[in-house]
Amino acid sequence: MRSCTQFYIDGQWVDPAIPATADVINPATEAVSGTISLGSAQDVDAAVAAARRAFDAWSHSSVKDRLDLLRAIQAVYARRMQELGEAVTEEMGAPLSLGCGFQAGLGAGHLQTAIEVLETFRFEEQKGPTLIVREPIGVCGLITPWNWPLNQVTVKVFPALATGCTMVLKPPQLAPYSAQILAEIMHEAGTPAGVFNMVQGQGSVIGTALSTHRDVDMISFTGSEPVGIQITKDAADTVKRVGLELGGKSAWVILDDAAMAENVAAATAGMMVNAGQTCSAGSRLLVPRARLNEALAAARSACEGVTVGDPHADVAMGPVVSKAQWAIIQDYIQKGLDEGATLVAGGPGRPEGLTRGFYVKPTVFACTNDAVIAREEIFGPVLVIIAYDDIDDAVAIANDSVFGLGGYVSGQDRDTAIAVARRLRTGAVWVNGGFDFHAPFGGYKHSGNGREWGEHGFHEYLEIKSIVG
Ligand code: NAD
């Protein structure tokens, strides 16, 4: 049994001001895997006060001091990487190969990237008579979700640290373990007291206390659209900056010259990674109408190849995070059937042979873009395939969404593929694959307003001062 009953405040592990706990459930077994303390506004006050006290010194620390700290964290992180991955698997159900691989690896990647960016980042530049100085914004409240728990924590904590900010992290209640280990890593690496603080608990309590706090200068939030809107409203009275990284319903456009079976298989398998709980997942697959049947056959066969089960076994997909998430996904699958979408693979209920755990069948529908399952973020292993007539139609369908987080284009002719990518109203487009820790990540439209990753992630946490004359 794991225990997350203390908070990390002012360089120490402390008991909550008001004792209150909740069980943490292992989504693979539905058994209790540990206990979390649910913090209160008093714990947030203590954490914010510690961050405020630490701000003056840390904001004036040298780049060398910050690099030394990030490298010290890197050494401890590398040593505890397996433990971090195991924690991710236990808290949110990702297969161990994913937990210890890409999930924990993303954290290591963001840490290395923060170091690389900090080594050459220009905090000052002279432009004519003006010295433009980039200064840390202050005390930051960092609020994160459970789906790629280490990714979302590290993509905030390390740039905030590198730019001289101090912070209070509020990890997801459903997935508290990896953040707890990260706090231990920060402590062992010698992070000065008060620079990094962590309070666990409910979003409606801890998150709201941070968003409304007079002494918090900025909130960086990753999570759902409704909560992002609520935080923006809560933060308005104290005029703090709010960085939002919200949901998506990203289109994957397969162009006519692309190898159809191969690309559909890649898109289908990609949708099932992390049981479909990825904000930038290509959850709408757009294929030329004349090749729809070919695409459906390829998707069906790709789904058959997705093994689902115990995340400690050699499987492609574990359970989804919680009973509530399982029920939401089941509702969407039923909605798809009710509104007449064609079920290509999967469907309602658990995969055969699995009677416990929040397991979902890898599911594919064919439908039109006006279907609810094509418009709303399902956040589960459910792909919709939509036929298009020509490139203009494909672009129109892709952009016909309130979201604008990611996009994918597959095609042999690179110029055509890039031209389509330029027309997508989204914060990122991956053309024929690719991955880059330095590529800015964030959304257009209802997918948010922030840009994380790489150098752009630093700008989130900086104020700009002009010294003229
Ligand atoms: P969520 O919005 O329910 O919760 C996210 C965090 O906000 C949690 O820590 C939660 O406790 C906290 N919270 C809840 N209510 C709050 C409130 N009133 N005030 C302040 N904080 C509050 O989201 P989730 O279910 O944990 O995550 C899934 C969502 O996150 C999906 O919509 C997904 O697309 C999105 N997401 C976006 C990105 C991105 O980079 N754009 C990345 C990952 C996930």
PDB file of C-alpha atoms in Angstrom, residues 112-348:
ATOM      1  CA  GLN A 112      16.995  17.674 -20.275  1.00  0.00           C
ATOM      2  CA  THR A 113      15.204  20.212 -22.498  1.00  0.00           C
ATOM      3  CA  ALA A 114      14.917  22.723 -19.642  1.00  0.00           C
ATOM      4  CA  ILE A 115      18.667  22.388 -19.107  1.00  0.00           C
ATOM      5  CA  GLU A 116      19.425  22.875 -22.812  1.00  0.00           C
ATOM      6  CA  VAL A 117      17.135  25.900 -23.089  1.00  0.00           C
ATOM      7  CA  LEU A 118      18.485  27.490 -19.903  1.00  0.00           C
ATOM      8  CA  GLU A 119      22.074  27.132 -21.125  1.00  0.00           C
ATOM      9  CA  THR A 120      21.483  29.628 -23.927  1.00  0.00           C
ATOM     10  CA  PHE A 121      18.252  31.454 -22.989  1.00  0.00           C
ATOM     11  CA  ARG A 122      18.415  35.228 -23.378  1.00  0.00           C
ATOM     12  CA  PHE A 123      16.808  36.783 -20.324  1.00  0.00           C
ATOM     13  CA  GLU A 124      17.869  40.248 -21.567  1.00  0.00           C
ATOM     14  CA  GLU A 125      18.175  41.921 -24.921  1.00  0.00           C
ATOM     15  CA  GLN A 126      18.993  45.452 -25.969  1.00  0.00           C
ATOM     16  CA  LYS A 127      16.710  46.838 -28.686  1.00  0.00           C
ATOM     17  CA  GLY A 128      17.613  50.403 -29.634  1.00  0.00           C
ATOM     18  CA  PRO A 129      17.416  52.504 -26.469  1.00  0.00           C
ATOM     19  CA  THR A 130      15.511  49.809 -24.571  1.00  0.00           C
ATOM     20  CA  LEU A 131      16.814  46.989 -22.450  1.00  0.00           C
ATOM     21  CA  ILE A 132      14.173  44.265 -22.505  1.00  0.00           C
ATOM     22  CA  VAL A 133      14.412  42.114 -19.398  1.00  0.00           C
ATOM     23  CA  ARG A 134      12.531  38.853 -18.865  1.00  0.00           C
ATOM     24  CA  GLU A 135      11.838  38.298 -15.194  1.00  0.00           C
ATOM     25  CA  PRO A 136      10.162  35.404 -13.355  1.00  0.00           C
ATOM     26  CA  ILE A 137       6.459  36.072 -12.887  1.00  0.00           C
ATOM     27  CA  GLY A 138       6.448  35.040  -9.237  1.00  0.00           C
ATOM     28  CA  VAL A 139       4.622  32.335  -7.285  1.00  0.00           C
ATOM     29  CA  CYS A 140       2.979  29.841  -9.635  1.00  0.00           C
ATOM     30  CA  GLY A 141       0.125  27.429  -8.972  1.00  0.00           C
ATOM     31  CA  LEU A 142       0.562  24.341 -11.146  1.00  0.00           C
ATOM     32  CA  ILE A 143      -2.547  22.180 -11.573  1.00  0.00           C
ATOM     33  CA  THR A 144      -2.217  18.920 -13.510  1.00  0.00           C
ATOM     34  CA  PRO A 145      -4.301  15.963 -14.754  1.00  0.00           C
ATOM     35  CA  TRP A 146      -3.821  12.213 -14.431  1.00  0.00           C
ATOM     36  CA  ASN A 147      -3.415  11.019 -18.020  1.00  0.00           C
ATOM     37  CA  TRP A 148       0.306  11.610 -18.635  1.00  0.00           C
ATOM     38  CA  PRO A 149       0.928  12.529 -14.999  1.00  0.00           C
ATOM     39  CA  LEU A 150       4.700  12.933 -15.102  1.00  0.00           C
ATOM     40  CA  ASN A 151       4.701  14.691 -18.431  1.00  0.00           C
ATOM     41  CA  GLN A 152       2.303  17.337 -17.252  1.00  0.00           C
ATOM     42  CA  VAL A 153       4.039  17.920 -13.930  1.00  0.00           C
ATOM     43  CA  THR A 154       7.543  18.102 -15.383  1.00  0.00           C
ATOM     44  CA  VAL A 155       6.608  20.301 -18.341  1.00  0.00           C
ATOM     45  CA  LYS A 156       5.545  22.901 -15.778  1.00  0.00           C
ATOM     46  CA  VAL A 157       7.883  22.399 -12.801  1.00  0.00           C
ATOM     47  CA  PHE A 158      11.212  22.483 -14.682  1.00  0.00           C
ATOM     48  CA  PRO A 159      10.572  25.601 -16.823  1.00  0.00           C
ATOM     49  CA  ALA A 160       9.135  27.375 -13.752  1.00  0.00           C
ATOM     50  CA  LEU A 161      12.239  26.431 -11.769  1.00  0.00           C
ATOM     51  CA  ALA A 162      14.600  27.365 -14.616  1.00  0.00           C
ATOM     52  CA  THR A 163      13.071  30.818 -15.016  1.00  0.00           C
ATOM     53  CA  GLY A 164      13.375  31.638 -11.306  1.00  0.00           C
ATOM     54  CA  CYS A 165       9.776  31.132 -10.230  1.00  0.00           C
ATOM     55  CA  THR A 166       8.632  29.426  -7.053  1.00  0.00           C
ATOM     56  CA  MET A 167       5.631  27.146  -7.085  1.00  0.00           C
ATOM     57  CA  VAL A 168       2.886  25.104  -5.498  1.00  0.00           C
ATOM     58  CA  LEU A 169       2.035  21.926  -7.389  1.00  0.00           C
ATOM     59  CA  LYS A 170      -1.408  20.361  -7.103  1.00  0.00           C
ATOM     60  CA  PRO A 171      -1.256  16.903  -8.698  1.00  0.00           C
ATOM     61  CA  PRO A 172      -4.362  14.946  -9.758  1.00  0.00           C
ATOM     62  CA  GLN A 173      -6.250  13.261  -6.937  1.00  0.00           C
ATOM     63  CA  LEU A 174      -6.611  10.055  -8.980  1.00  0.00           C
ATOM     64  CA  ALA A 175      -2.886   9.792  -9.711  1.00  0.00           C
ATOM     65  CA  PRO A 176      -0.865  11.147  -6.786  1.00  0.00           C
ATOM     66  CA  TYR A 177       2.015   8.645  -6.609  1.00  0.00           C
ATOM     67  CA  SER A 178       4.374   9.782  -9.347  1.00  0.00           C
ATOM     68  CA  ALA A 179       4.125  13.401  -8.167  1.00  0.00           C
ATOM     69  CA  GLN A 180       4.922  12.273  -4.635  1.00  0.00           C
ATOM     70  CA  ILE A 181       8.111  10.584  -5.870  1.00  0.00           C
ATOM     71  CA  LEU A 182       8.986  13.657  -7.897  1.00  0.00           C
ATOM     72  CA  ALA A 183       8.703  15.780  -4.740  1.00  0.00           C
ATOM     73  CA  GLU A 184      11.071  13.348  -2.999  1.00  0.00           C
ATOM     74  CA  ILE A 185      13.464  13.750  -5.932  1.00  0.00           C
ATOM     75  CA  MET A 186      13.311  17.551  -5.692  1.00  0.00           C
ATOM     76  CA  HIS A 187      14.059  17.296  -1.973  1.00  0.00           C
ATOM     77  CA  GLU A 188      16.978  14.887  -2.349  1.00  0.00           C
ATOM     78  CA  ALA A 189      18.482  17.025  -5.112  1.00  0.00           C
ATOM     79  CA  GLY A 190      18.640  19.983  -2.720  1.00  0.00           C
ATOM     80  CA  THR A 191      15.906  22.286  -4.030  1.00  0.00           C
ATOM     81  CA  PRO A 192      15.980  25.311  -1.698  1.00  0.00           C
ATOM     82  CA  ALA A 193      13.142  25.329   0.848  1.00  0.00           C
ATOM     83  CA  GLY A 194       9.968  26.941  -0.459  1.00  0.00           C
ATOM     84  CA  VAL A 195      10.963  26.952  -4.139  1.00  0.00           C
ATOM     85  CA  PHE A 196       8.914  23.821  -4.846  1.00  0.00           C
ATOM     86  CA  ASN A 197       5.885  22.909  -2.731  1.00  0.00           C
ATOM     87  CA  MET A 198       3.216  20.279  -3.236  1.00  0.00           C
ATOM     88  CA  VAL A 199      -0.270  19.930  -1.778  1.00  0.00           C
ATOM     89  CA  GLN A 200      -2.427  16.954  -2.731  1.00  0.00           C
ATOM     90  CA  GLY A 201      -6.198  16.804  -2.773  1.00  0.00           C
ATOM     91  CA  GLN A 202      -9.378  17.777  -4.523  1.00  0.00           C
ATOM     92  CA  GLY A 203      -9.471  20.179  -7.423  1.00  0.00           C
ATOM     93  CA  SER A 204     -12.501  21.982  -6.084  1.00  0.00           C
ATOM     94  CA  VAL A 205     -10.626  22.708  -2.818  1.00  0.00           C
ATOM     95  CA  ILE A 206      -6.880  22.960  -3.546  1.00  0.00           C
ATOM     96  CA  GLY A 207      -7.268  24.109  -7.145  1.00  0.00           C
ATOM     97  CA  THR A 208      -9.804  26.777  -6.203  1.00  0.00           C
ATOM     98  CA  ALA A 209      -7.676  27.972  -3.268  1.00  0.00           C
ATOM     99  CA  LEU A 210      -4.741  28.440  -5.660  1.00  0.00           C
ATOM    100  CA  SER A 211      -6.784  30.102  -8.415  1.00  0.00           C
ATOM    101  CA  THR A 212      -8.328  32.637  -6.038  1.00  0.00           C
ATOM    102  CA  HIS A 213      -5.209  33.206  -3.908  1.00  0.00           C
ATOM    103  CA  ARG A 214      -4.062  36.819  -3.684  1.00  0.00           C
ATOM    104  CA  ASP A 215      -0.430  35.808  -3.412  1.00  0.00           C
ATOM    105  CA  VAL A 216      -0.326  33.495  -6.440  1.00  0.00           C
ATOM    106  CA  ASP A 217       0.810  35.331  -9.568  1.00  0.00           C
ATOM    107  CA  MET A 218       0.036  32.721 -12.151  1.00  0.00           C
ATOM    108  CA  ILE A 219      -1.872  29.483 -12.648  1.00  0.00           C
ATOM    109  CA  SER A 220      -0.664  26.970 -15.203  1.00  0.00           C
ATOM    110  CA  PHE A 221      -3.440  24.476 -15.730  1.00  0.00           C
ATOM    111  CA  THR A 222      -3.666  21.319 -17.807  1.00  0.00           C
ATOM    112  CA  GLY A 223      -6.980  19.519 -17.822  1.00  0.00           C
ATOM    113  CA  SER A 224     -10.522  19.664 -19.086  1.00  0.00           C
ATOM    114  CA  GLU A 225     -12.217  22.593 -20.770  1.00  0.00           C
ATOM    115  CA  PRO A 226     -14.925  23.156 -18.096  1.00  0.00           C
ATOM    116  CA  VAL A 227     -12.350  23.280 -15.310  1.00  0.00           C
ATOM    117  CA  GLY A 228     -10.144  25.593 -17.388  1.00  0.00           C
ATOM    118  CA  ILE A 229     -13.082  27.981 -17.770  1.00  0.00           C
ATOM    119  CA  GLN A 230     -13.838  27.815 -14.032  1.00  0.00           C
ATOM    120  CA  ILE A 231     -10.206  28.538 -13.128  1.00  0.00           C
ATOM    121  CA  THR A 232     -10.145  31.516 -15.494  1.00  0.00           C
ATOM    122  CA  LYS A 233     -13.200  32.955 -13.746  1.00  0.00           C
ATOM    123  CA  ASP A 234     -11.821  32.182 -10.284  1.00  0.00           C
ATOM    124  CA  ALA A 235      -8.516  33.870 -11.161  1.00  0.00           C
ATOM    125  CA  ALA A 236     -10.098  37.012 -12.607  1.00  0.00           C
ATOM    126  CA  ASP A 237     -10.551  38.900  -9.343  1.00  0.00           C
ATOM    127  CA  THR A 238      -6.847  38.710  -8.590  1.00  0.00           C
ATOM    128  CA  VAL A 239      -5.796  39.492 -12.183  1.00  0.00           C
ATOM    129  CA  LYS A 240      -3.375  36.617 -12.391  1.00  0.00           C
ATOM    130  CA  ARG A 241      -2.050  35.095 -15.586  1.00  0.00           C
ATOM    131  CA  VAL A 242      -3.770  31.812 -16.457  1.00  0.00           C
ATOM    132  CA  GLY A 243      -2.096  29.394 -18.851  1.00  0.00           C
ATOM    133  CA  LEU A 244      -4.531  26.795 -20.163  1.00  0.00           C
ATOM    134  CA  GLU A 245      -3.736  23.443 -21.814  1.00  0.00           C
ATOM    135  CA  LEU A 246      -7.129  21.854 -22.452  1.00  0.00           C
ATOM    136  CA  GLY A 247      -8.756  19.085 -24.438  1.00  0.00           C
ATOM    137  CA  GLY A 248      -8.771  18.158 -28.094  1.00  0.00           C
ATOM    138  CA  LYS A 249     -10.486  16.296 -30.914  1.00  0.00           C
ATOM    139  CA  SER A 250      -7.588  16.226 -33.314  1.00  0.00           C
ATOM    140  CA  ALA A 251      -7.934  15.174 -36.947  1.00  0.00           C
ATOM    141  CA  TRP A 252      -5.559  12.783 -38.686  1.00  0.00           C
ATOM    142  CA  VAL A 253      -5.791  13.423 -42.422  1.00  0.00           C
ATOM    143  CA  ILE A 254      -4.625  10.596 -44.658  1.00  0.00           C
ATOM    144  CA  LEU A 255      -4.009  12.000 -48.132  1.00  0.00           C
ATOM    145  CA  ASP A 256      -4.777  10.031 -51.266  1.00  0.00           C
ATOM    146  CA  ASP A 257      -1.128   9.317 -52.073  1.00  0.00           C
ATOM    147  CA  ALA A 258      -0.411   7.778 -48.649  1.00  0.00           C
ATOM    148  CA  ALA A 259      -0.044   4.039 -48.051  1.00  0.00           C
ATOM    149  CA  MET A 260      -3.568   3.524 -46.691  1.00  0.00           C
ATOM    150  CA  ALA A 261      -3.356   0.274 -44.714  1.00  0.00           C
ATOM    151  CA  GLU A 262      -0.069   1.232 -43.097  1.00  0.00           C
ATOM    152  CA  ASN A 263      -1.230   4.717 -42.074  1.00  0.00           C
ATOM    153  CA  VAL A 264      -4.634   3.592 -40.826  1.00  0.00           C
ATOM    154  CA  ALA A 265      -2.904   0.924 -38.748  1.00  0.00           C
ATOM    155  CA  ALA A 266      -0.547   3.543 -37.289  1.00  0.00           C
ATOM    156  CA  ALA A 267      -3.405   5.954 -36.549  1.00  0.00           C
ATOM    157  CA  THR A 268      -5.540   3.234 -34.957  1.00  0.00           C
ATOM    158  CA  ALA A 269      -2.715   1.896 -32.814  1.00  0.00           C
ATOM    159  CA  GLY A 270      -1.794   5.497 -31.916  1.00  0.00           C
ATOM    160  CA  MET A 271      -5.333   6.167 -30.737  1.00  0.00           C
ATOM    161  CA  MET A 272      -5.165   3.192 -28.366  1.00  0.00           C
ATOM    162  CA  VAL A 273      -1.872   4.244 -26.726  1.00  0.00           C
ATOM    163  CA  ASN A 274      -2.526   5.158 -23.082  1.00  0.00           C
ATOM    164  CA  ALA A 275      -6.063   3.744 -23.613  1.00  0.00           C
ATOM    165  CA  GLY A 276      -6.926   6.796 -25.696  1.00  0.00           C
ATOM    166  CA  GLN A 277      -6.386   9.161 -22.762  1.00  0.00           C
ATOM    167  CA  THR A 278      -4.175  11.595 -24.620  1.00  0.00           C
ATOM    168  CA  CYS A 279      -5.210  15.206 -25.201  1.00  0.00           C
ATOM    169  CA  SER A 280      -3.537  15.372 -28.617  1.00  0.00           C
ATOM    170  CA  ALA A 281      -4.697  11.925 -29.803  1.00  0.00           C
ATOM    171  CA  GLY A 282      -5.720  11.760 -33.454  1.00  0.00           C
ATOM    172  CA  SER A 283      -9.284  10.786 -32.563  1.00  0.00           C
ATOM    173  CA  ARG A 284     -10.850  11.712 -35.940  1.00  0.00           C
ATOM    174  CA  LEU A 285      -9.321   9.852 -38.854  1.00  0.00           C
ATOM    175  CA  LEU A 286     -10.097  11.474 -42.201  1.00  0.00           C
ATOM    176  CA  VAL A 287      -9.741   9.294 -45.324  1.00  0.00           C
ATOM    177  CA  PRO A 288     -10.586   9.797 -49.024  1.00  0.00           C
ATOM    178  CA  ARG A 289     -14.167   8.666 -49.647  1.00  0.00           C
ATOM    179  CA  ALA A 290     -13.174   6.302 -52.456  1.00  0.00           C
ATOM    180  CA  ARG A 291     -10.889   4.455 -50.026  1.00  0.00           C
ATOM    181  CA  LEU A 292     -13.200   4.328 -47.009  1.00  0.00           C
ATOM    182  CA  ASN A 293     -13.776   0.565 -47.151  1.00  0.00           C
ATOM    183  CA  GLU A 294     -10.051  -0.084 -47.391  1.00  0.00           C
ATOM    184  CA  ALA A 295      -9.519   2.157 -44.354  1.00  0.00           C
ATOM    185  CA  LEU A 296     -12.248   0.448 -42.301  1.00  0.00           C
ATOM    186  CA  ALA A 297     -10.787  -2.983 -43.015  1.00  0.00           C
ATOM    187  CA  ALA A 298      -7.329  -1.784 -41.968  1.00  0.00           C
ATOM    188  CA  ALA A 299      -8.697  -0.235 -38.767  1.00  0.00           C
ATOM    189  CA  ARG A 300     -10.606  -3.422 -37.881  1.00  0.00           C
ATOM    190  CA  SER A 301      -7.518  -5.528 -38.311  1.00  0.00           C
ATOM    191  CA  ALA A 302      -5.363  -3.034 -36.365  1.00  0.00           C
ATOM    192  CA  CYS A 303      -7.837  -3.175 -33.447  1.00  0.00           C
ATOM    193  CA  GLU A 304      -7.643  -6.960 -33.395  1.00  0.00           C
ATOM    194  CA  GLY A 305      -3.911  -6.582 -32.855  1.00  0.00           C
ATOM    195  CA  VAL A 306      -4.322  -4.362 -29.766  1.00  0.00           C
ATOM    196  CA  THR A 307      -3.916  -6.581 -26.709  1.00  0.00           C
ATOM    197  CA  VAL A 308      -5.790  -5.375 -23.622  1.00  0.00           C
ATOM    198  CA  GLY A 309      -5.248  -6.530 -20.058  1.00  0.00           C
ATOM    199  CA  ASP A 310      -3.174  -6.434 -16.886  1.00  0.00           C
ATOM    200  CA  PRO A 311      -0.750  -3.526 -17.320  1.00  0.00           C
ATOM    201  CA  HIS A 312       2.001  -5.589 -15.705  1.00  0.00           C
ATOM    202  CA  ALA A 313       1.721  -8.102 -18.552  1.00  0.00           C
ATOM    203  CA  ASP A 314       2.953  -7.628 -22.105  1.00  0.00           C
ATOM    204  CA  VAL A 315      -0.090  -5.722 -23.392  1.00  0.00           C
ATOM    205  CA  ALA A 316      -0.646  -2.727 -25.638  1.00  0.00           C
ATOM    206  CA  MET A 317      -3.446  -1.275 -23.535  1.00  0.00           C
ATOM    207  CA  GLY A 318      -4.299  -1.322 -19.838  1.00  0.00           C
ATOM    208  CA  PRO A 319      -7.482  -0.071 -18.181  1.00  0.00           C
ATOM    209  CA  VAL A 320      -8.746   3.503 -18.264  1.00  0.00           C
ATOM    210  CA  VAL A 321      -8.139   5.528 -15.130  1.00  0.00           C
ATOM    211  CA  SER A 322     -11.359   5.171 -13.138  1.00  0.00           C
ATOM    212  CA  LYS A 323     -14.853   3.795 -12.920  1.00  0.00           C
ATOM    213  CA  ALA A 324     -16.226   7.247 -13.745  1.00  0.00           C
ATOM    214  CA  GLN A 325     -14.036   7.533 -16.858  1.00  0.00           C
ATOM    215  CA  TRP A 326     -15.071   4.003 -17.900  1.00  0.00           C
ATOM    216  CA  ALA A 327     -18.746   4.972 -17.588  1.00  0.00           C
ATOM    217  CA  ILE A 328     -18.257   8.179 -19.626  1.00  0.00           C
ATOM    218  CA  ILE A 329     -16.589   6.196 -22.422  1.00  0.00           C
ATOM    219  CA  GLN A 330     -19.340   3.549 -22.366  1.00  0.00           C
ATOM    220  CA  ASP A 331     -21.939   6.331 -22.666  1.00  0.00           C
ATOM    221  CA  TYR A 332     -20.186   7.676 -25.752  1.00  0.00           C
ATOM    222  CA  ILE A 333     -19.988   4.216 -27.333  1.00  0.00           C
ATOM    223  CA  GLN A 334     -23.715   3.782 -26.731  1.00  0.00           C
ATOM    224  CA  LYS A 335     -24.360   7.275 -28.122  1.00  0.00           C
ATOM    225  CA  GLY A 336     -22.436   6.310 -31.267  1.00  0.00           C
ATOM    226  CA  LEU A 337     -24.626   3.249 -31.721  1.00  0.00           C
ATOM    227  CA  ASP A 338     -27.802   5.218 -30.970  1.00  0.00           C
ATOM    228  CA  GLU A 339     -27.001   7.922 -33.499  1.00  0.00           C
ATOM    229  CA  GLY A 340     -26.418   5.356 -36.232  1.00  0.00           C
ATOM    230  CA  ALA A 341     -22.648   5.385 -36.560  1.00  0.00           C
ATOM    231  CA  THR A 342     -21.216   2.185 -38.085  1.00  0.00           C
ATOM    232  CA  LEU A 343     -19.403   0.093 -35.510  1.00  0.00           C
ATOM    233  CA  VAL A 344     -16.196  -1.131 -37.145  1.00  0.00           C
ATOM    234  CA  ALA A 345     -14.495  -2.713 -34.129  1.00  0.00           C
ATOM    235  CA  GLY A 346     -14.968  -3.011 -30.363  1.00  0.00           C
ATOM    236  CA  GLY A 347     -18.176  -1.740 -28.807  1.00  0.00           C
ATOM    237  CA  PRO A 348     -19.772  -1.614 -25.352  1.00  0.00           C
TER     238      PRO A 348
END
